[in-house]
Amino acid sequence: QSVLTQPPSVSGAPGQRVTISCTGTSSNIGAGYDVHWYQQLPGTAPKLLIYGNSNRPSGVPDRFSGSKSGTSASLAITGLQAEDEADYYCQSYDTSLSGRYVFGTGTKVTVL
Amino acid sequence: QVTLRESGPALVKPTQTLTLTCTFSGFSLSTSGMCVSWIRQPPGKALEWLAVIDWDDDKYYSTSLKTRLTISKDTSKNQVVLTMTKMDPVDTATYYCARIYGGVGSGPVDYWGQGSLVTVSS
């Protein structure tokens, strides 16, 4: 069961900016644990997109950015491209009975 | 180059025990801060974390599944094994092994295996 809540879907035209929210609680994001983001293209394994709230691994375009505030985090995609159509998941760490690592519910990004 | 590969049965019967092996290369699970985790994804659904084992042989499990899961490592073989008992059709999913560097609770999942689809059906 997912502990972090994301919108099921977001969409935008090529070139637009979209944002994906990730809402947690005081036992995960609000407790100060980092938020990481993953991109999952159809039929493939997830890929690390953003780590430590706002850091991009080598090779990830700077169109992707992350932020965190309080019990929530956000992923922004600027200059949306067709290749960005994928599922996106946030992930953090949790100290409650939910158990250690927690993922978001996932967001499908559609490029119109 | 870091790689991880899952292996195990594609089909298991209800009530059986599932054993999955993760064989990895490009890093050592005896390195401080290194962890290997198992994560699954039912068809069309979200990712669900299952278990993690770290370089010091500390093990942590999903609260909802802890009574059914066992994770272990063989550092000399670069392998991590996950067993899940009492399999049920709702356990049908793609099972991923993945690396976490930075210790439990710190680093992200920075490398993923390709995944192994396990179907539970009689």
PDB file of C-alpha atoms in Angstrom:
ATOM      1  CA  GLN A   1       0.000   0.000   0.000  1.00  0.00           C
ATOM      2  CA  SER A   2       1.279   3.461  -0.943  1.00  0.00           C
ATOM      3  CA  VAL A   3       1.839   5.946   1.838  1.00  0.00           C
ATOM      4  CA  LEU A   4       2.711   8.914  -0.358  1.00  0.00           C
ATOM      5  CA  THR A   5      -0.133  10.443  -2.387  1.00  0.00           C
ATOM      6  CA  GLN A   6       0.274  11.626  -5.962  1.00  0.00           C
ATOM      7  CA  PRO A   7      -2.281  12.754  -8.553  1.00  0.00           C
ATOM      8  CA  PRO A   8      -3.214   9.836 -10.836  1.00  0.00           C
ATOM      9  CA  SER A   9      -2.493  11.800 -13.975  1.00  0.00           C
ATOM     10  CA  VAL A  10      -1.255  15.082 -15.354  1.00  0.00           C
ATOM     11  CA  SER A  11      -1.056  16.208 -18.943  1.00  0.00           C
ATOM     12  CA  GLY A  12       0.382  18.999 -21.008  1.00  0.00           C
ATOM     13  CA  ALA A  13       1.207  20.034 -24.516  1.00  0.00           C
ATOM     14  CA  PRO A  14       4.752  19.844 -25.817  1.00  0.00           C
ATOM     15  CA  GLY A  15       6.823  22.687 -24.433  1.00  0.00           C
ATOM     16  CA  GLN A  16       4.572  23.263 -21.438  1.00  0.00           C
ATOM     17  CA  ARG A  17       5.424  22.899 -17.767  1.00  0.00           C
ATOM     18  CA  VAL A  18       3.763  20.298 -15.582  1.00  0.00           C
ATOM     19  CA  THR A  19       4.163  19.571 -11.892  1.00  0.00           C
ATOM     20  CA  ILE A  20       3.531  16.431  -9.876  1.00  0.00           C
ATOM     21  CA  SER A  21       2.873  16.652  -6.156  1.00  0.00           C
ATOM     22  CA  CYS A  22       3.797  14.048  -3.569  1.00  0.00           C
ATOM     23  CA  THR A  23       2.051  14.386  -0.210  1.00  0.00           C
ATOM     24  CA  GLY A  24       3.339  12.558   2.834  1.00  0.00           C
ATOM     25  CA  THR A  25       3.089  12.829   6.595  1.00  0.00           C
ATOM     26  CA  SER A  26       5.107  13.751   9.649  1.00  0.00           C
ATOM     27  CA  SER A  27       6.586  10.234   9.761  1.00  0.00           C
ATOM     28  CA  ASN A  28       8.194  10.393   6.324  1.00  0.00           C
ATOM     29  CA  ILE A  29       8.667  13.580   4.296  1.00  0.00           C
ATOM     30  CA  GLY A  30       7.741  15.790   7.245  1.00  0.00           C
ATOM     31  CA  ALA A  31      10.283  14.002   9.429  1.00  0.00           C
ATOM     32  CA  GLY A  32      13.041  15.355   7.213  1.00  0.00           C
ATOM     33  CA  TYR A  33      13.705  12.290   5.076  1.00  0.00           C
ATOM     34  CA  ASP A  34      14.780  12.908   1.518  1.00  0.00           C
ATOM     35  CA  VAL A  35      12.397  12.467  -1.400  1.00  0.00           C
ATOM     36  CA  HIS A  36      13.521  10.725  -4.564  1.00  0.00           C
ATOM     37  CA  TRP A  37      11.737  10.552  -7.918  1.00  0.00           C
ATOM     38  CA  TYR A  38      11.676   7.785 -10.520  1.00  0.00           C
ATOM     39  CA  GLN A  39      10.564   7.700 -14.131  1.00  0.00           C
ATOM     40  CA  GLN A  40       9.105   4.471 -15.505  1.00  0.00           C
ATOM     41  CA  LEU A  41       8.735   4.248 -19.247  1.00  0.00           C
ATOM     42  CA  PRO A  42       6.207   1.681 -20.529  1.00  0.00           C
ATOM     43  CA  GLY A  43       7.416  -1.882 -20.089  1.00  0.00           C
ATOM     44  CA  THR A  44      10.669  -0.929 -18.394  1.00  0.00           C
ATOM     45  CA  ALA A  45      12.131  -0.779 -14.900  1.00  0.00           C
ATOM     46  CA  PRO A  46      11.991   2.521 -13.025  1.00  0.00           C
ATOM     47  CA  LYS A  47      14.915   4.884 -13.439  1.00  0.00           C
ATOM     48  CA  LEU A  48      16.235   7.340 -10.850  1.00  0.00           C
ATOM     49  CA  LEU A  49      15.281  10.850 -11.924  1.00  0.00           C
ATOM     50  CA  ILE A  50      15.812  13.075  -8.868  1.00  0.00           C
ATOM     51  CA  TYR A  51      17.562  12.187  -5.608  1.00  0.00           C
ATOM     52  CA  GLY A  52      17.894  14.006  -2.326  1.00  0.00           C
ATOM     53  CA  ASN A  53      14.858  16.201  -3.075  1.00  0.00           C
ATOM     54  CA  SER A  54      16.394  18.238  -5.864  1.00  0.00           C
ATOM     55  CA  ASN A  55      19.500  16.603  -7.313  1.00  0.00           C
ATOM     56  CA  ARG A  56      19.733  15.175 -10.807  1.00  0.00           C
ATOM     57  CA  PRO A  57      21.886  12.123 -11.562  1.00  0.00           C
ATOM     58  CA  SER A  58      24.285  12.463 -14.430  1.00  0.00           C
ATOM     59  CA  GLY A  59      22.482  12.292 -17.755  1.00  0.00           C
ATOM     60  CA  VAL A  60      19.097  13.534 -16.542  1.00  0.00           C
ATOM     61  CA  PRO A  61      18.086  16.686 -18.436  1.00  0.00           C
ATOM     62  CA  ASP A  62      17.767  19.889 -16.450  1.00  0.00           C
ATOM     63  CA  ARG A  63      14.139  20.076 -17.598  1.00  0.00           C
ATOM     64  CA  PHE A  64      13.461  17.929 -14.557  1.00  0.00           C
ATOM     65  CA  SER A  65      13.596  19.563 -11.142  1.00  0.00           C
ATOM     66  CA  GLY A  66      12.500  18.647  -7.648  1.00  0.00           C
ATOM     67  CA  SER A  67      11.636  20.478  -4.471  1.00  0.00           C
ATOM     68  CA  LYS A  68      10.430  19.690  -0.974  1.00  0.00           C
ATOM     69  CA  SER A  69       8.568  21.663   1.652  1.00  0.00           C
ATOM     70  CA  GLY A  70       7.018  20.475   4.882  1.00  0.00           C
ATOM     71  CA  THR A  71       5.246  17.180   4.330  1.00  0.00           C
ATOM     72  CA  SER A  72       5.184  17.460   0.529  1.00  0.00           C
ATOM     73  CA  ALA A  73       7.457  17.387  -2.470  1.00  0.00           C
ATOM     74  CA  SER A  74       7.077  18.270  -6.123  1.00  0.00           C
ATOM     75  CA  LEU A  75       8.543  17.258  -9.440  1.00  0.00           C
ATOM     76  CA  ALA A  76       8.464  19.777 -12.262  1.00  0.00           C
ATOM     77  CA  ILE A  77       8.996  19.071 -15.930  1.00  0.00           C
ATOM     78  CA  THR A  78       9.579  22.147 -18.063  1.00  0.00           C
ATOM     79  CA  GLY A  79       9.631  22.126 -21.849  1.00  0.00           C
ATOM     80  CA  LEU A  80       7.581  18.925 -21.908  1.00  0.00           C
ATOM     81  CA  GLN A  81       8.623  16.484 -24.625  1.00  0.00           C
ATOM     82  CA  ALA A  82       6.912  13.434 -26.113  1.00  0.00           C
ATOM     83  CA  GLU A  83       9.585  11.191 -24.606  1.00  0.00           C
ATOM     84  CA  ASP A  84       8.566  12.344 -21.115  1.00  0.00           C
ATOM     85  CA  GLU A  85       5.320  10.400 -21.361  1.00  0.00           C
ATOM     86  CA  ALA A  86       5.727   7.882 -18.549  1.00  0.00           C
ATOM     87  CA  ASP A  87       4.763   7.004 -14.992  1.00  0.00           C
ATOM     88  CA  TYR A  88       6.482   8.930 -12.213  1.00  0.00           C
ATOM     89  CA  TYR A  89       6.880   7.825  -8.601  1.00  0.00           C
ATOM     90  CA  CYS A  90       8.108   9.625  -5.520  1.00  0.00           C
ATOM     91  CA  GLN A  91       9.792   7.712  -2.705  1.00  0.00           C
ATOM     92  CA  SER A  92      10.900   8.448   0.825  1.00  0.00           C
ATOM     93  CA  TYR A  93      11.670   6.755   4.113  1.00  0.00           C
ATOM     94  CA  ASP A  94       9.137   6.213   6.879  1.00  0.00           C
ATOM     95  CA  THR A  95       9.492   5.558  10.572  1.00  0.00           C
ATOM     96  CA  SER A  96       5.919   4.559  11.306  1.00  0.00           C
ATOM     97  CA  LEU A  97       4.331   1.140  11.200  1.00  0.00           C
ATOM     98  CA  SER A  98       4.047   1.521   7.423  1.00  0.00           C
ATOM     99  CA  GLY A  99       7.567   0.219   7.196  1.00  0.00           C
ATOM    100  CA  ARG A 100      10.802   1.677   6.009  1.00  0.00           C
ATOM    101  CA  TYR A 101      10.735   2.640   2.356  1.00  0.00           C
ATOM    102  CA  VAL A 102       7.559   4.126   0.940  1.00  0.00           C
ATOM    103  CA  PHE A 103       6.559   4.892  -2.613  1.00  0.00           C
ATOM    104  CA  GLY A 104       3.992   7.248  -4.018  1.00  0.00           C
ATOM    105  CA  THR A 105       0.812   6.159  -5.732  1.00  0.00           C
ATOM    106  CA  GLY A 106       2.279   7.067  -9.104  1.00  0.00           C
ATOM    107  CA  THR A 107       1.389   9.695 -11.719  1.00  0.00           C
ATOM    108  CA  LYS A 108       0.882   9.113 -15.409  1.00  0.00           C
ATOM    109  CA  VAL A 109       2.190  12.004 -17.484  1.00  0.00           C
ATOM    110  CA  THR A 110       0.535  12.350 -20.877  1.00  0.00           C
ATOM    111  CA  VAL A 111       1.926  14.595 -23.580  1.00  0.00           C
ATOM    112  CA  LEU A 112      -1.002  15.930 -25.588  1.00  0.00           C
TER     113      LEU A 112
ATOM    114  CA  GLN B   1      29.191  -0.860 -14.438  1.00  0.00           C
ATOM    115  CA  VAL B   2      26.493  -1.786 -11.955  1.00  0.00           C
ATOM    116  CA  THR B   3      24.014  -4.454 -13.018  1.00  0.00           C
ATOM    117  CA  LEU B   4      21.399  -6.486 -11.185  1.00  0.00           C
ATOM    118  CA  ARG B   5      19.456  -9.445 -12.516  1.00  0.00           C
ATOM    119  CA  GLU B   6      16.538 -11.281 -10.967  1.00  0.00           C
ATOM    120  CA  SER B   7      15.991 -14.978 -11.451  1.00  0.00           C
ATOM    121  CA  GLY B   8      13.311 -17.352 -10.283  1.00  0.00           C
ATOM    122  CA  PRO B   9      10.124 -19.093 -11.338  1.00  0.00           C
ATOM    123  CA  ALA B  10       7.692 -17.324 -13.614  1.00  0.00           C
ATOM    124  CA  LEU B  11       4.755 -19.309 -12.249  1.00  0.00           C
ATOM    125  CA  VAL B  12       4.007 -20.483  -8.732  1.00  0.00           C
ATOM    126  CA  LYS B  13       0.939 -22.145  -7.294  1.00  0.00           C
ATOM    127  CA  PRO B  14      -1.100 -20.668  -4.451  1.00  0.00           C
ATOM    128  CA  THR B  15       0.266 -21.546  -0.977  1.00  0.00           C
ATOM    129  CA  GLN B  16       3.725 -22.289  -2.396  1.00  0.00           C
ATOM    130  CA  THR B  17       6.902 -20.487  -1.392  1.00  0.00           C
ATOM    131  CA  LEU B  18       8.572 -18.166  -3.885  1.00  0.00           C
ATOM    132  CA  THR B  19      12.351 -17.935  -3.991  1.00  0.00           C
ATOM    133  CA  LEU B  20      13.949 -15.173  -6.028  1.00  0.00           C
ATOM    134  CA  THR B  21      17.660 -14.603  -6.508  1.00  0.00           C
ATOM    135  CA  CYS B  22      19.290 -11.285  -7.320  1.00  0.00           C
ATOM    136  CA  THR B  23      22.727 -11.590  -8.890  1.00  0.00           C
ATOM    137  CA  PHE B  24      24.606  -8.342  -9.114  1.00  0.00           C
ATOM    138  CA  SER B  25      27.914  -6.993 -10.338  1.00  0.00           C
ATOM    139  CA  GLY B  26      29.830  -3.737 -10.260  1.00  0.00           C
ATOM    140  CA  PHE B  27      29.690  -3.311  -6.492  1.00  0.00           C
ATOM    141  CA  SER B  28      30.224  -5.238  -3.288  1.00  0.00           C
ATOM    142  CA  LEU B  29      27.596  -5.735  -0.623  1.00  0.00           C
ATOM    143  CA  SER B  30      30.389  -5.688   1.946  1.00  0.00           C
ATOM    144  CA  THR B  31      31.049  -2.001   1.230  1.00  0.00           C
ATOM    145  CA  SER B  32      29.844   0.318   3.981  1.00  0.00           C
ATOM    146  CA  GLY B  33      26.549   1.965   3.037  1.00  0.00           C
ATOM    147  CA  MET B  34      25.625  -0.572   0.399  1.00  0.00           C
ATOM    148  CA  CYS B  35      22.164  -2.145   0.420  1.00  0.00           C
ATOM    149  CA  VAL B  36      20.097  -4.369  -1.861  1.00  0.00           C
ATOM    150  CA  SER B  37      16.332  -4.164  -1.791  1.00  0.00           C
ATOM    151  CA  TRP B  38      13.378  -5.984  -3.299  1.00  0.00           C
ATOM    152  CA  ILE B  39      10.454  -4.022  -4.720  1.00  0.00           C
ATOM    153  CA  ARG B  40       7.428  -5.340  -6.570  1.00  0.00           C
ATOM    154  CA  GLN B  41       4.814  -3.950  -8.921  1.00  0.00           C
ATOM    155  CA  PRO B  42       1.493  -5.683  -9.634  1.00  0.00           C
ATOM    156  CA  PRO B  43       0.319  -5.271 -13.235  1.00  0.00           C
ATOM    157  CA  GLY B  44      -0.902  -1.728 -13.768  1.00  0.00           C
ATOM    158  CA  LYS B  45      -0.291  -0.754 -10.158  1.00  0.00           C
ATOM    159  CA  ALA B  46       2.217   1.181  -8.082  1.00  0.00           C
ATOM    160  CA  LEU B  47       5.588   0.144  -6.738  1.00  0.00           C
ATOM    161  CA  GLU B  48       5.638  -1.578  -3.348  1.00  0.00           C
ATOM    162  CA  TRP B  49       8.753  -1.929  -1.239  1.00  0.00           C
ATOM    163  CA  LEU B  50       9.296  -5.402   0.253  1.00  0.00           C
ATOM    164  CA  ALA B  51      12.640  -5.783   2.013  1.00  0.00           C
ATOM    165  CA  VAL B  52      16.210  -4.526   2.265  1.00  0.00           C
ATOM    166  CA  ILE B  53      19.495  -5.984   3.471  1.00  0.00           C
ATOM    167  CA  ASP B  54      22.561  -3.884   4.151  1.00  0.00           C
ATOM    168  CA  TRP B  55      26.317  -4.369   4.183  1.00  0.00           C
ATOM    169  CA  ASP B  56      26.230  -5.172   7.901  1.00  0.00           C
ATOM    170  CA  ASP B  57      23.601  -7.909   7.367  1.00  0.00           C
ATOM    171  CA  ASP B  58      20.855  -5.802   8.929  1.00  0.00           C
ATOM    172  CA  LYS B  59      17.472  -6.671   7.452  1.00  0.00           C
ATOM    173  CA  TYR B  60      14.247  -4.713   7.275  1.00  0.00           C
ATOM    174  CA  TYR B  61      10.851  -5.773   5.974  1.00  0.00           C
ATOM    175  CA  SER B  62       7.563  -4.308   4.859  1.00  0.00           C
ATOM    176  CA  THR B  63       5.331  -4.233   7.905  1.00  0.00           C
ATOM    177  CA  SER B  64       2.399  -5.778   6.071  1.00  0.00           C
ATOM    178  CA  LEU B  65       4.447  -8.657   4.641  1.00  0.00           C
ATOM    179  CA  LYS B  66       7.122  -9.244   7.275  1.00  0.00           C
ATOM    180  CA  THR B  67       5.716 -12.562   8.466  1.00  0.00           C
ATOM    181  CA  ARG B  68       6.065 -13.985   4.943  1.00  0.00           C
ATOM    182  CA  LEU B  69       9.410 -12.557   3.849  1.00  0.00           C
ATOM    183  CA  THR B  70      13.022 -13.556   4.397  1.00  0.00           C
ATOM    184  CA  ILE B  71      15.969 -11.771   2.811  1.00  0.00           C
ATOM    185  CA  SER B  72      19.549 -13.036   2.895  1.00  0.00           C
ATOM    186  CA  LYS B  73      22.852 -12.420   1.159  1.00  0.00           C
ATOM    187  CA  ASP B  74      25.849 -14.342  -0.048  1.00  0.00           C
ATOM    188  CA  THR B  75      28.539 -11.730  -0.396  1.00  0.00           C
ATOM    189  CA  SER B  76      31.024 -14.135  -1.976  1.00  0.00           C
ATOM    190  CA  LYS B  77      28.562 -14.925  -4.776  1.00  0.00           C
ATOM    191  CA  ASN B  78      27.245 -11.347  -5.117  1.00  0.00           C
ATOM    192  CA  GLN B  79      23.735 -12.620  -4.560  1.00  0.00           C
ATOM    193  CA  VAL B  80      20.717 -11.638  -2.492  1.00  0.00           C
ATOM    194  CA  VAL B  81      17.835 -14.058  -2.044  1.00  0.00           C
ATOM    195  CA  LEU B  82      14.223 -13.256  -1.171  1.00  0.00           C
ATOM    196  CA  THR B  83      11.749 -15.892  -0.078  1.00  0.00           C
ATOM    197  CA  MET B  84       8.032 -15.227   0.225  1.00  0.00           C
ATOM    198  CA  THR B  85       5.799 -17.866   1.756  1.00  0.00           C
ATOM    199  CA  LYS B  86       2.120 -18.593   1.265  1.00  0.00           C
ATOM    200  CA  MET B  87       1.891 -17.110  -2.207  1.00  0.00           C
ATOM    201  CA  ASP B  88      -1.535 -15.894  -3.323  1.00  0.00           C
ATOM    202  CA  PRO B  89      -2.844 -14.652  -6.673  1.00  0.00           C
ATOM    203  CA  VAL B  90      -2.676 -11.083  -5.320  1.00  0.00           C
ATOM    204  CA  ASP B  91       1.099 -11.518  -5.156  1.00  0.00           C
ATOM    205  CA  THR B  92       1.235 -11.645  -8.947  1.00  0.00           C
ATOM    206  CA  ALA B  93       3.688  -8.890  -9.834  1.00  0.00           C
ATOM    207  CA  THR B  94       6.977  -7.948 -11.391  1.00  0.00           C
ATOM    208  CA  TYR B  95       9.633  -8.303  -8.707  1.00  0.00           C
ATOM    209  CA  TYR B  96      12.632  -5.990  -8.902  1.00  0.00           C
ATOM    210  CA  CYS B  97      15.902  -6.150  -7.058  1.00  0.00           C
ATOM    211  CA  ALA B  98      17.651  -2.848  -6.703  1.00  0.00           C
ATOM    212  CA  ARG B  99      20.674  -1.197  -5.163  1.00  0.00           C
ATOM    213  CA  ILE B 100      20.552   1.490  -2.512  1.00  0.00           C
ATOM    214  CA  TYR B 101      23.775   3.268  -1.631  1.00  0.00           C
ATOM    215  CA  GLY B 102      24.060   5.452   1.415  1.00  0.00           C
ATOM    216  CA  GLY B 103      22.613   3.212   4.060  1.00  0.00           C
ATOM    217  CA  VAL B 104      19.068   2.343   5.021  1.00  0.00           C
ATOM    218  CA  GLY B 105      16.992   5.482   5.034  1.00  0.00           C
ATOM    219  CA  SER B 106      19.487   7.618   3.199  1.00  0.00           C
ATOM    220  CA  GLY B 107      20.285   6.865  -0.398  1.00  0.00           C
ATOM    221  CA  PRO B 108      17.835   6.449  -3.267  1.00  0.00           C
ATOM    222  CA  VAL B 109      17.412   3.327  -5.361  1.00  0.00           C
ATOM    223  CA  ASP B 110      20.087   4.178  -7.890  1.00  0.00           C
ATOM    224  CA  TYR B 111      20.155   0.946  -9.908  1.00  0.00           C
ATOM    225  CA  TRP B 112      17.317  -1.436 -10.747  1.00  0.00           C
ATOM    226  CA  GLY B 113      17.212  -4.905 -12.224  1.00  0.00           C
ATOM    227  CA  GLN B 114      15.055  -5.520 -15.274  1.00  0.00           C
ATOM    228  CA  GLY B 115      12.400  -7.226 -13.167  1.00  0.00           C
ATOM    229  CA  SER B 116      10.999 -10.738 -12.997  1.00  0.00           C
ATOM    230  CA  LEU B 117       7.301 -11.328 -13.604  1.00  0.00           C
ATOM    231  CA  VAL B 118       5.865 -13.859 -11.172  1.00  0.00           C
ATOM    232  CA  THR B 119       2.355 -15.152 -11.739  1.00  0.00           C
ATOM    233  CA  VAL B 120       0.514 -16.969  -8.953  1.00  0.00           C
ATOM    234  CA  SER B 121      -2.047 -19.358 -10.362  1.00  0.00           C
ATOM    235  CA  SER B 122      -3.141 -22.923  -9.992  1.00  0.00           C
TER     236      SER B 122
END
